[in-house]
mmCIF file of C-alpha atoms in Angstrom:
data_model
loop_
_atom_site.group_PDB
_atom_site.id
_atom_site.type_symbol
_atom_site.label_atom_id
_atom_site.label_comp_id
_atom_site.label_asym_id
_atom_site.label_seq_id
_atom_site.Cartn_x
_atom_site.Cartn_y
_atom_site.Cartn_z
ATOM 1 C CA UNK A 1 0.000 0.000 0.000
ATOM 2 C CA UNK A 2 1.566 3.406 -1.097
ATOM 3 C CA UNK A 3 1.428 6.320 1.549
ATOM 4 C CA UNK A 4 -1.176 8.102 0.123
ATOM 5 C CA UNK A 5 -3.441 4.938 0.330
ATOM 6 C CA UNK A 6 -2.600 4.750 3.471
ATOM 7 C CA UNK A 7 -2.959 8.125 4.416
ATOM 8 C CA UNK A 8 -6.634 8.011 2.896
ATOM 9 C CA UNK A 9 -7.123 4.804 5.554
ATOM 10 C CA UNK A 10 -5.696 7.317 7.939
ATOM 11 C CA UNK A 11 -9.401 9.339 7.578
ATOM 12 C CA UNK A 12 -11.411 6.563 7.462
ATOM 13 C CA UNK A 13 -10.496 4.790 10.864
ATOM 14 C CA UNK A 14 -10.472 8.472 12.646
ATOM 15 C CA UNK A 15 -14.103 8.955 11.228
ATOM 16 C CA UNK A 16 -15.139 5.138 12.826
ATOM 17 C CA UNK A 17 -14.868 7.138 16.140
ATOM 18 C CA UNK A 18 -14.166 10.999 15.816
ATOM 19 C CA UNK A 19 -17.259 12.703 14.057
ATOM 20 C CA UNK A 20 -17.013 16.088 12.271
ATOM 21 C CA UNK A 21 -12.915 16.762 12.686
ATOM 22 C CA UNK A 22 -11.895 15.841 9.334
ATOM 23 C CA UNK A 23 -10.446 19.523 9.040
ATOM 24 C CA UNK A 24 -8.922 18.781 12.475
ATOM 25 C CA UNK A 25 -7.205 15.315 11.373
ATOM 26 C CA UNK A 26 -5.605 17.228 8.338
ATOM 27 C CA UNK A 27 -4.254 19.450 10.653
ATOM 28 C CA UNK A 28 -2.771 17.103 12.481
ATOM 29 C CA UNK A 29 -1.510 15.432 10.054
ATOM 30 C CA UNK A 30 0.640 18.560 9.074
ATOM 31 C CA UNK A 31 2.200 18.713 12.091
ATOM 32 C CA UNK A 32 3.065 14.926 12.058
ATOM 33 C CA UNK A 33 4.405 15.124 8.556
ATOM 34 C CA UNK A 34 6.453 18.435 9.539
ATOM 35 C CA UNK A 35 7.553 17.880 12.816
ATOM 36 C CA UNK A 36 5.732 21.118 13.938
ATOM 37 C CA UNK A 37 3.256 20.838 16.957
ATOM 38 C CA UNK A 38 -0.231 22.157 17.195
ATOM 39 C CA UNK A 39 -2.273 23.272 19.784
ATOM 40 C CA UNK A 40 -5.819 23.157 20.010
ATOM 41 C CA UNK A 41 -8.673 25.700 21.067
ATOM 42 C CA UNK A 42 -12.054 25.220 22.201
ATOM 43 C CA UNK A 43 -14.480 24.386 24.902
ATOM 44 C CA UNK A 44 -14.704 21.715 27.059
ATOM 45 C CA UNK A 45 -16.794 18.635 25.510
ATOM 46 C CA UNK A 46 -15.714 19.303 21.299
ATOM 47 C CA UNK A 47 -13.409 15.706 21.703
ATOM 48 C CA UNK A 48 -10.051 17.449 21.351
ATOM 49 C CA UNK A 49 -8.705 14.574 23.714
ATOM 50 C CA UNK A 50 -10.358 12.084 21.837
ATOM 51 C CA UNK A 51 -9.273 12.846 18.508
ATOM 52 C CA UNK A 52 -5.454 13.347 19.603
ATOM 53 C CA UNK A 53 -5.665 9.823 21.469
ATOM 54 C CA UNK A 54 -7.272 8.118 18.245
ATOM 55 C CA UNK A 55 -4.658 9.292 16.094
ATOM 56 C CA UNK A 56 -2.094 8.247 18.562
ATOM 57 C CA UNK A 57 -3.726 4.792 18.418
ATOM 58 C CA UNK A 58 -3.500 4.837 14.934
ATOM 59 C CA UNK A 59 0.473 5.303 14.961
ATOM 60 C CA UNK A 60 3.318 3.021 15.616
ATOM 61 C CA UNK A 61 4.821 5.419 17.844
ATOM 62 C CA UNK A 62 5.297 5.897 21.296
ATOM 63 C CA UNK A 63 2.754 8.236 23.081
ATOM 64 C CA UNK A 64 2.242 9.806 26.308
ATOM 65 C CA UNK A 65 -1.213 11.901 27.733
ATOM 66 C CA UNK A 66 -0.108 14.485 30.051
ATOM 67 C CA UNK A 67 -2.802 16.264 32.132
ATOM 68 C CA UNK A 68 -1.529 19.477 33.038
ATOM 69 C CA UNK A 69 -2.959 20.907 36.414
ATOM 70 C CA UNK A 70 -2.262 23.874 38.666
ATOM 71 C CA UNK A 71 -0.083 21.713 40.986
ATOM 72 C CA UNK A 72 2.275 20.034 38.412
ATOM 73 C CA UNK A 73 5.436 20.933 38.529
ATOM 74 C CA UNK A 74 8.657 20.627 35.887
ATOM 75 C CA UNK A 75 9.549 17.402 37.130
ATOM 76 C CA UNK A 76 6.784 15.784 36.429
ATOM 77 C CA UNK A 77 7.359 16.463 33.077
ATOM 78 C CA UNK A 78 10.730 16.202 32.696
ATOM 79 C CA UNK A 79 12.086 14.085 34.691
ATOM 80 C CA UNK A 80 14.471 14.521 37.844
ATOM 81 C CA UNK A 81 17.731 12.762 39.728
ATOM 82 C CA UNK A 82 17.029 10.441 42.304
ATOM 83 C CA UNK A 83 19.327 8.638 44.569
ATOM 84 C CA UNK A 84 19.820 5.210 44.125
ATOM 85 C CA UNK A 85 21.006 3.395 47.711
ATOM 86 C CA UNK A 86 22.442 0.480 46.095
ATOM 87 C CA UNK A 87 24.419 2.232 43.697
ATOM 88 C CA UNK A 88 25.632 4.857 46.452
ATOM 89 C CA UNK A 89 25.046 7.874 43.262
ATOM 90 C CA UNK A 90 22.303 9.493 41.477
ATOM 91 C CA UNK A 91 20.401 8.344 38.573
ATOM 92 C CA UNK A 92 17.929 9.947 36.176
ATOM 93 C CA UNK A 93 14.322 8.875 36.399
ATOM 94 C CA UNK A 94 12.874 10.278 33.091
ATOM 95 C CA UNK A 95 9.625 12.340 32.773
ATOM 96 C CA UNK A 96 6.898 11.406 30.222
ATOM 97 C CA UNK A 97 8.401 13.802 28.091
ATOM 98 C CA UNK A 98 10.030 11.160 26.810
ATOM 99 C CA UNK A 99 7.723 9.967 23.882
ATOM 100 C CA UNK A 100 7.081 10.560 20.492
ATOM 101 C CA UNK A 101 3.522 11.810 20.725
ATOM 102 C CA UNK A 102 2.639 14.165 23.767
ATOM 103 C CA UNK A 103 -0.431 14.951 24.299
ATOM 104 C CA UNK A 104 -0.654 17.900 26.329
ATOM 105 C CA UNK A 105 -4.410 18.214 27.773
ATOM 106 C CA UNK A 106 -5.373 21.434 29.044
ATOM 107 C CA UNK A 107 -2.371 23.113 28.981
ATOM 108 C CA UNK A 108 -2.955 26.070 29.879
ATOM 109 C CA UNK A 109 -4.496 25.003 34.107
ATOM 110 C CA UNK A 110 -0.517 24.494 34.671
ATOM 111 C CA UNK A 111 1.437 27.132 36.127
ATOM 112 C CA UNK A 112 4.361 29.035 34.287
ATOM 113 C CA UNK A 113 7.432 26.991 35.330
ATOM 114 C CA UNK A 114 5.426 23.914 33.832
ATOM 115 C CA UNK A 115 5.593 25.911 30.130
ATOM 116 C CA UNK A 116 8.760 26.928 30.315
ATOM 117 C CA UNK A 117 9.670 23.579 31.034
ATOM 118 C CA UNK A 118 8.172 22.539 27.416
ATOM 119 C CA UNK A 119 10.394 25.001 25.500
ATOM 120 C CA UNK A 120 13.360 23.402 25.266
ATOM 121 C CA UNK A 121 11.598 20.087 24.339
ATOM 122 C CA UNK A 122 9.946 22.258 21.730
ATOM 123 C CA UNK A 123 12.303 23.620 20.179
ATOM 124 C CA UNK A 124 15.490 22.086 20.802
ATOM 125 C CA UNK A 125 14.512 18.192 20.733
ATOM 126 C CA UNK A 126 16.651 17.666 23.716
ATOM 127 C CA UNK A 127 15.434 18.056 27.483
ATOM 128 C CA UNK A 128 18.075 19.158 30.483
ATOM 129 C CA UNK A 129 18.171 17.050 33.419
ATOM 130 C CA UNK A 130 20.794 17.848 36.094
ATOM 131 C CA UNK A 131 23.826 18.458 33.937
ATOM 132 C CA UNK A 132 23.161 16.248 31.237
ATOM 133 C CA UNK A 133 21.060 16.977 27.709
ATOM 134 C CA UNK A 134 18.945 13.743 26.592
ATOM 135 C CA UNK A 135 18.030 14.170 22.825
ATOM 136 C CA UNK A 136 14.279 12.983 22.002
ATOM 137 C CA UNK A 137 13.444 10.313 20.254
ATOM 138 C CA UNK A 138 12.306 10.667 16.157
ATOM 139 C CA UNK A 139 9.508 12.221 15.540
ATOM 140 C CA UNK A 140 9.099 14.430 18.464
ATOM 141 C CA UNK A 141 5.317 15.766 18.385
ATOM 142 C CA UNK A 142 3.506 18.075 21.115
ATOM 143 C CA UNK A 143 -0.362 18.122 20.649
ATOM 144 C CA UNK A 144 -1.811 20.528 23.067
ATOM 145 C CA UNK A 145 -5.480 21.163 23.658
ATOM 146 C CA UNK A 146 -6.442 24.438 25.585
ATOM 147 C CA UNK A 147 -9.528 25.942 26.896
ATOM 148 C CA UNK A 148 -10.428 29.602 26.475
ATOM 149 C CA UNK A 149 -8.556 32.096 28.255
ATOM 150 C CA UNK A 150 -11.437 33.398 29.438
ATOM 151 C CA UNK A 151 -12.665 29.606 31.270
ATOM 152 C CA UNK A 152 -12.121 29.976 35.084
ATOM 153 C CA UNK A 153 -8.604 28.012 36.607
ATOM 154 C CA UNK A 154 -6.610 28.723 33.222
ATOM 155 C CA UNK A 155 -3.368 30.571 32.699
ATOM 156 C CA UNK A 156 -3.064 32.449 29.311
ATOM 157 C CA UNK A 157 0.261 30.694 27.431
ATOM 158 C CA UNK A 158 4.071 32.764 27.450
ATOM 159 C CA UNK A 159 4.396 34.634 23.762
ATOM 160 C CA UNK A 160 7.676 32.547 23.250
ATOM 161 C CA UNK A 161 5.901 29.463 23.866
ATOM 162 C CA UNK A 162 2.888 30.068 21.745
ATOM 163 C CA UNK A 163 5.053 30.739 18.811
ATOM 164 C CA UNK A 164 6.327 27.004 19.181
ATOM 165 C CA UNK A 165 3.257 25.952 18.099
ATOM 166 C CA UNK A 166 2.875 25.462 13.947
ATOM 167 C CA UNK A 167 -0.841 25.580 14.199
ATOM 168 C CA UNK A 168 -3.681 26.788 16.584
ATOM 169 C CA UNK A 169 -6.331 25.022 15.505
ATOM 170 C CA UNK A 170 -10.022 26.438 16.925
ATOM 171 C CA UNK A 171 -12.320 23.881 17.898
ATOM 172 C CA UNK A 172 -16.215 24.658 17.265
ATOM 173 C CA UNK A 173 -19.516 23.069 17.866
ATOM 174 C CA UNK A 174 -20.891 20.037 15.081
ATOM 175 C CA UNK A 175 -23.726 20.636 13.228
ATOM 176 C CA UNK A 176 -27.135 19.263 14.231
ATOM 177 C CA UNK A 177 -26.550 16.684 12.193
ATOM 178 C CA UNK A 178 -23.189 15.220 13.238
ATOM 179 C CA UNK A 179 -24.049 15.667 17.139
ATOM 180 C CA UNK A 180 -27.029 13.520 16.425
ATOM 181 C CA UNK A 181 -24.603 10.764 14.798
ATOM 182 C CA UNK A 182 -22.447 11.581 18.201
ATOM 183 C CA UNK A 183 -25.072 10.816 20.248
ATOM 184 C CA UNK A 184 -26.471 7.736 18.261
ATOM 185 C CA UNK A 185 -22.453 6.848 18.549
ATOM 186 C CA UNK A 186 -21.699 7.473 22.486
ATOM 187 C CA UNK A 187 -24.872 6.063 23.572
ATOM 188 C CA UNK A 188 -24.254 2.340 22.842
ATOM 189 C CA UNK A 189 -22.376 1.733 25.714
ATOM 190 C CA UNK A 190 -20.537 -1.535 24.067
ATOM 191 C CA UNK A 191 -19.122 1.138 21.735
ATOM 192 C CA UNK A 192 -15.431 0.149 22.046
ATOM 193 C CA UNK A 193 -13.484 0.212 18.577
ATOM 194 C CA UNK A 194 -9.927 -0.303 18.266
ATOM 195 C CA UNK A 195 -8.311 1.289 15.564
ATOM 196 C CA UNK A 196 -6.028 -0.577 13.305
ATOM 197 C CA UNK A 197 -2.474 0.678 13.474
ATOM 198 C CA UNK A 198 -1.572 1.898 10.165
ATOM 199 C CA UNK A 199 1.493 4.463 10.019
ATOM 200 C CA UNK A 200 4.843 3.822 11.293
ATOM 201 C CA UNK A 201 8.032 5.440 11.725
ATOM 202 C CA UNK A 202 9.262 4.560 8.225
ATOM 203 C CA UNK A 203 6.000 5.615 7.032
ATOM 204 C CA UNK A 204 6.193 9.250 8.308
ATOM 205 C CA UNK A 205 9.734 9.140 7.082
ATOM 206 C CA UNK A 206 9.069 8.430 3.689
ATOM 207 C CA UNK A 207 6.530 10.427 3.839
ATOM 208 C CA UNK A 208 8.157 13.466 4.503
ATOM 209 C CA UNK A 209 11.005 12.895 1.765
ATOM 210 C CA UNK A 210 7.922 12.592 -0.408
ATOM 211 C CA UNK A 211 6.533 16.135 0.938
ATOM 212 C CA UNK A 212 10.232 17.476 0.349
ATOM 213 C CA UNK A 213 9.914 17.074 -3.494
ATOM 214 C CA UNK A 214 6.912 19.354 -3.617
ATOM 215 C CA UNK A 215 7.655 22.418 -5.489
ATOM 216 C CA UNK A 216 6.306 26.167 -4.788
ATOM 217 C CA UNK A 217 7.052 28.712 -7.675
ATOM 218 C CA UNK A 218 9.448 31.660 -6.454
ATOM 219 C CA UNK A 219 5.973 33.968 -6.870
ATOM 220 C CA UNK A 220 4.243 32.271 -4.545
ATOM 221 C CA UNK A 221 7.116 32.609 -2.076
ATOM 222 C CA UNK A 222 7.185 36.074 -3.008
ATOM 223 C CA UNK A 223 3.575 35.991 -1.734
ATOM 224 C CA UNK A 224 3.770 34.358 1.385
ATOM 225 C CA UNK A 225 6.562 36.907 2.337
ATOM 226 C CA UNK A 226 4.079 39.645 1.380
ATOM 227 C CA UNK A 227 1.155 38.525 4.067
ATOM 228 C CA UNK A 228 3.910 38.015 7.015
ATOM 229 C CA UNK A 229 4.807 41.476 6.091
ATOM 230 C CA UNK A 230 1.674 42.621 6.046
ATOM 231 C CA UNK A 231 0.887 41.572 9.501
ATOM 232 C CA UNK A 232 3.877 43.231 10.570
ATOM 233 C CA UNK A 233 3.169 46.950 8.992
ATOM 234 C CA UNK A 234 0.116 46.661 7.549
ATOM 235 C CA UNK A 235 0.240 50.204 6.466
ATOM 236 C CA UNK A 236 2.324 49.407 3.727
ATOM 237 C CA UNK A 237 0.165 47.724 2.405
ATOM 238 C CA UNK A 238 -2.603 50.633 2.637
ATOM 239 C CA UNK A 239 -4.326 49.061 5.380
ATOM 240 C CA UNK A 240 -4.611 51.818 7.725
ATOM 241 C CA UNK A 241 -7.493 50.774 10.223
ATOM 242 C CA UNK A 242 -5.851 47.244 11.012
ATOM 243 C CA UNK A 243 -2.391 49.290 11.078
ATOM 244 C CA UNK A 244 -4.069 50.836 14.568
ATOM 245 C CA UNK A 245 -4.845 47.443 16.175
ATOM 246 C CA UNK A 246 -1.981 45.701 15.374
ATOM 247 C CA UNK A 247 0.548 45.806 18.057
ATOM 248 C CA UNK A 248 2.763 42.971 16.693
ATOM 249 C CA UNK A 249 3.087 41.114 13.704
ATOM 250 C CA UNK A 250 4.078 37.383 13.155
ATOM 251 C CA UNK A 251 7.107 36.194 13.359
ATOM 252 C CA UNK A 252 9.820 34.400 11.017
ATOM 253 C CA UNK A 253 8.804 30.734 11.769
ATOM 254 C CA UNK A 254 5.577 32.105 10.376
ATOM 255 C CA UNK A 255 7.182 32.323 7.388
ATOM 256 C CA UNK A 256 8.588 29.228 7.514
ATOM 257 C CA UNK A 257 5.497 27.231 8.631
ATOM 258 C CA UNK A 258 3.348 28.703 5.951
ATOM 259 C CA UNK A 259 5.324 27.501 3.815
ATOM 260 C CA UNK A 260 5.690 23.928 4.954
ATOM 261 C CA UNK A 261 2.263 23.934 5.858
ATOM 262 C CA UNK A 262 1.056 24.721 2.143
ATOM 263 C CA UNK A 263 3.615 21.951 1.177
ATOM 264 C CA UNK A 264 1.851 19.311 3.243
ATOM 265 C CA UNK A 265 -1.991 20.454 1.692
ATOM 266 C CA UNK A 266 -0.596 20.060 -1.452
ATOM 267 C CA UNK A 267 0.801 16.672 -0.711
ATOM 268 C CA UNK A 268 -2.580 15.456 1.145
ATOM 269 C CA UNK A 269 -4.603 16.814 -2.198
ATOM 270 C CA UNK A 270 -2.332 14.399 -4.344
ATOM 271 C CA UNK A 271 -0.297 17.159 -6.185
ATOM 272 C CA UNK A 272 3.482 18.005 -6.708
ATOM 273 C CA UNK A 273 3.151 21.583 -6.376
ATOM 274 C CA UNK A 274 1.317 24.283 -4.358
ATOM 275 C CA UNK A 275 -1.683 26.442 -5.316
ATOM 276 C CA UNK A 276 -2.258 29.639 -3.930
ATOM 277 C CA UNK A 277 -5.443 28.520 -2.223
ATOM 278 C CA UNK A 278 -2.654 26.060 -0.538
ATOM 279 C CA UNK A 279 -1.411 29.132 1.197
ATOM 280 C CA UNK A 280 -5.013 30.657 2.119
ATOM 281 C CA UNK A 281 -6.279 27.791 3.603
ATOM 282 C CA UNK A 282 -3.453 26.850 6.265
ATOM 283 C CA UNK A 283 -2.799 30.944 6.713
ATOM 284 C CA UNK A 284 -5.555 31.447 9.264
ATOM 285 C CA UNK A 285 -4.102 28.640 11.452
ATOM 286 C CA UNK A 286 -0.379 29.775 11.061
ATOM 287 C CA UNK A 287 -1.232 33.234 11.687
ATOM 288 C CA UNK A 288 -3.835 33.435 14.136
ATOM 289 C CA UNK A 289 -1.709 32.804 17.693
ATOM 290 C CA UNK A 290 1.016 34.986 16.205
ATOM 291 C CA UNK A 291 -1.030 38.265 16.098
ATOM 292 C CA UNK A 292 -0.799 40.783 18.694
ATOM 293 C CA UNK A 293 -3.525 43.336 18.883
ATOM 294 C CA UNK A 294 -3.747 46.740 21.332
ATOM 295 C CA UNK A 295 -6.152 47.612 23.478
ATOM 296 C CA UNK A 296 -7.784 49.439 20.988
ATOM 297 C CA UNK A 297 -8.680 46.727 19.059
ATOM 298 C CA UNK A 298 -10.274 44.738 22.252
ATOM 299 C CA UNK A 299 -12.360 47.768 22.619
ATOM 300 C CA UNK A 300 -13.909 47.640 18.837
ATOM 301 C CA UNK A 301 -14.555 44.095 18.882
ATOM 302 C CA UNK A 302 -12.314 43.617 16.370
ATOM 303 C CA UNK A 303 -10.237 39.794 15.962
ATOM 304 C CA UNK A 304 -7.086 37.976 14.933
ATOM 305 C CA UNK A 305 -9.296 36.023 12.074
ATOM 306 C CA UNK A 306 -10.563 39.409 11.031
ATOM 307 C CA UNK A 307 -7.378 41.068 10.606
ATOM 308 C CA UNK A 308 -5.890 37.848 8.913
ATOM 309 C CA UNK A 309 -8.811 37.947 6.607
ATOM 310 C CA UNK A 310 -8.802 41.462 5.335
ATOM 311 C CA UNK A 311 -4.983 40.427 4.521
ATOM 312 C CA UNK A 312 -5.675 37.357 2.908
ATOM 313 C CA UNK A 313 -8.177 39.511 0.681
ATOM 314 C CA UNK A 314 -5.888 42.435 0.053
ATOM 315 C CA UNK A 315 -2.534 41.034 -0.557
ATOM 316 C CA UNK A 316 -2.369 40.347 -3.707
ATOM 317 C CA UNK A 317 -0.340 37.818 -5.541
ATOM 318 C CA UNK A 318 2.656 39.153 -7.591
ATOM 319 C CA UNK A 319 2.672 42.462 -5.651
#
């Protein structure tokens, strides 16, 4: 079976048991075929956990659920030294860190130390233990879900850890018609499908060689330059009223990610090279945790996605 066959059987088991996410499993399965992590938004209740721990099930790899709480501390996460009697010395007791897949459920109820903690994981593959670096195992994914800032017993994420994230994926409510299939789904309590195991680590490998041979013209490059700009000074670009509420613009991995990210859309659609509506589909998600707005812009009402869309609609291509 080639890996876009088995990609395709990817969708179909997560559908046996996830309704409504499709758009959520292609996300995902950017991150897992760029190495980038994504965190998800949305109430509690919209299966965010279950989706993450489906596709987990659904991968050869090894995978750890981490539920972060006010009282966790680094440790916990990372691992520590402990003192081993019989071998008079200490030894290091690792942290569920180490895994390929972390999912990291409600991230934002744990303290500040906790997310710092994550960065160097992040970023750096490697975690710090004592005096010692331990390099992470191949592929190294975080999948976070979050709950509204605004949800009592959260803390809102650091910048530098936010911009870690490839994606931020919102999460919203299923139409009437797949919370009835929910429903009709969750309510047979025998309900208790196993997903087959389909992608391994020499899958995703492959893979990702495969994604490295798609090609993006130098325009489009051009263009995806152009809307990072654009968030940055947006008068430039004669946008003068989202000029007032921006208060920073997105950063270089931005740049970067869009560009993977477009790669991988490309790939999933079964073609060697990427369309502009590659970029403005994945944009939204790329762009929309790496926004900062001013005060001024909480006070009209006015959004991330809204600013990102006037962009999207404005830029134009070849500028």
């Amino acid at each position: 079976m080639n890996s876009r066959a088995k990609i395709k059987q990817v969708f179909d088991e997560m559908g046996k048991i996830v309704v409504g996410h499709e758009r959520l499993t292609n996300r995902l399965l950017i991150g897992l075929f760029t190495g980038g992590h994504v965190l998800l938004e949305g109430v509690p209740g919209l299966a965010k956990t279950l989706t993450i721990n489906t596709l987990a099930k659904i991968l050869d790899l090894n995978f750890h659920r981490i539920q972060f709480t006010p009282d966790l501390l680094p440790a916990d996460l990372i691992g520590t030294m402990i003192y081993n009697r019989k071998l008079d010395d200490f030894e290091v007791r690792k942290g569920p860190i180490f895994a390929n897949i972390i999912l990291a459920d409600e991230i934002n109820r744990a303290p500040a130390k906790v997310q710092s903690a994550l960065l160097e994981a992040m970023q750096e593959k490697q975690v710090t233990i004592g005096d010692e670096s331990y390099i992470l195992d191949k592929p190294f994914l975080v999948l976070a879900t979050q709950n509204p800032v605004e949800q009592e017993g959260t803390f809102p994420l650091p910048e530098a850890q936010v911009d870690r994230f490839m994606l931020k994926v919102f999460m919203g409510y299923l139409s009437k018609e797949q919370e009835l299939e929910v429903m009709q789904k969750m309510s047979n309590m025998d309900f208790n499908y196993k997903p087959k195991v389909i992608l391994t680590k020499e899958d995703i490998s492959n893979i990702r060689q495969e994604i490295n041979k798609i090609t993006i013209s130098e325009t489009l490059e051009r263009y995806i330059i152009e809307l990072i700009f654009a968030t940055r000074k947006p008068g430039d670009y004669g946008l003068r009223d989202e000029a007032r509420y921006v208060q920073f613009g997105a950063s270089p991995r931005a740049t970067i990610n869009l560009n993977l990210a477009a790669k991988v859309l490309a790939y999933l659609d079964e073609r060697d090279y990427v369309l502009p509506e590659d970029i403005k589909e994945i944009a939204p998600d790329v762009l929309n945790h790496r926004i900062m707005l001013n005060y001024e812009a909480e006070a009209d009402g006015i959004t991330t996605m809204q600013v990102i869309d006037t962009i999207l609609r404005r830029v134009a291509i070849g500028r």
